[in-house]
Amino acid sequence: MDKLLMKKYENAIWIGKSLFERGRATGSSANMSFIHEEKIYITGTGTCFGRLAVEDFAVIDSRGNHVSGARPSKELPLHQILYKKDEGIKAVLHTHSFYSTIWSCLDHENTNDVIPEYTPYLKMKLGKVGLIPYAKPGTRELFDSFRENIGESNGYLLKNHGVILGQKDLMSSFYTLEELEDSAQIAWGLRNENQPKISELK
């Protein structure tokens, strides 16, 4: 195994462990992937972020064929759609982290940008966060809905489901996911009308 691929595996395993230990990924509900030499390396179905190993990743070639490793996550098509949307995306993270998920359960007037801009950092790291209409996880309906609704946003909340986003590498995806979850927590905390109103950035 070449050194660059080994480093990507090490980052992926560290990210999974960090998210799991802090409750931002639970059970076997999350998945992540990265690109290496035109192949997608994605966590296998049923794997747990808290105990990932190299053998827990599936390898998918440029034609979408499973060429080695574990059986790929059933949400592989979501990752493939993001890679196709933007050639600059080289790593994708999808979790059911608490605040992003609970924010995805609410109704939002502007579905192209659903996270209020209370701080500047999410926009700086990511941009707009769109809301994808609900469909059951792992279904063709979800994949079609995702493909049809990703155009104007940079990261996404899957309604009643969780967050998915992609960046130039694994660590950038991790940092951005952290920022999105923190932003959703702030938005949730300030949603109560009894709390002081804070002006959004203009």
Steps between C-alpha positions, in 0.01 A plus 500: 500500500640840403566762768232745382226237509616388844482861622144533369401181682660630819308828474175319429543269800591793728201704380264209554629441853482871588141536377392179672659577836331841511158368404494654152479159340321213673458129436550417133304793359780715351713462189798672342699472181806640328650496151839344428632448147150531349352238734250561780586353840182487710415350837323168476139436584440450872840633606540705816702823499631416845697197385588549134791313345641490146305183423172681577526703177364403160684598183291621204651560156428794268214305337330438833604136532583354840851367447617407851449534872183503709149525357451874437256714695153504347533879481793483256286671228478816713878518506526432126254782428712749697820391327332543163359842596839650583838363393658692789327271751732216599344388830141471627358464852144401594386481862182515706654745747238626744459871429532474123241222502255678727535817288423290191168398658371860504320680219717763329383781276821519297598142427815610314657637820352371825766580761468858638816706473552588866878465462704541180693175517264255330469724194877544496568125514205370297238740369129429470348193667199369309216277619430188294136377506437186701530152353586176676875444552672289239216523246493604136254773603761652731773484239279658234385772742860574597611527138209731414542736798873555550552778247511824700653377826842386620406263784175323577257392766298197398157566649435296816828320437833680543779697336715428195778716358819475299829689495846480344624237748396306809624747759331793324176302492537426870566862596201614293271237650603619845418860406162401358404300809605787729301746286193278518540482878514879525194532274308247709596669825385840376174373355311538828306826489563563871869546436643840400484561128834512323528667162621290212793623294409725208 
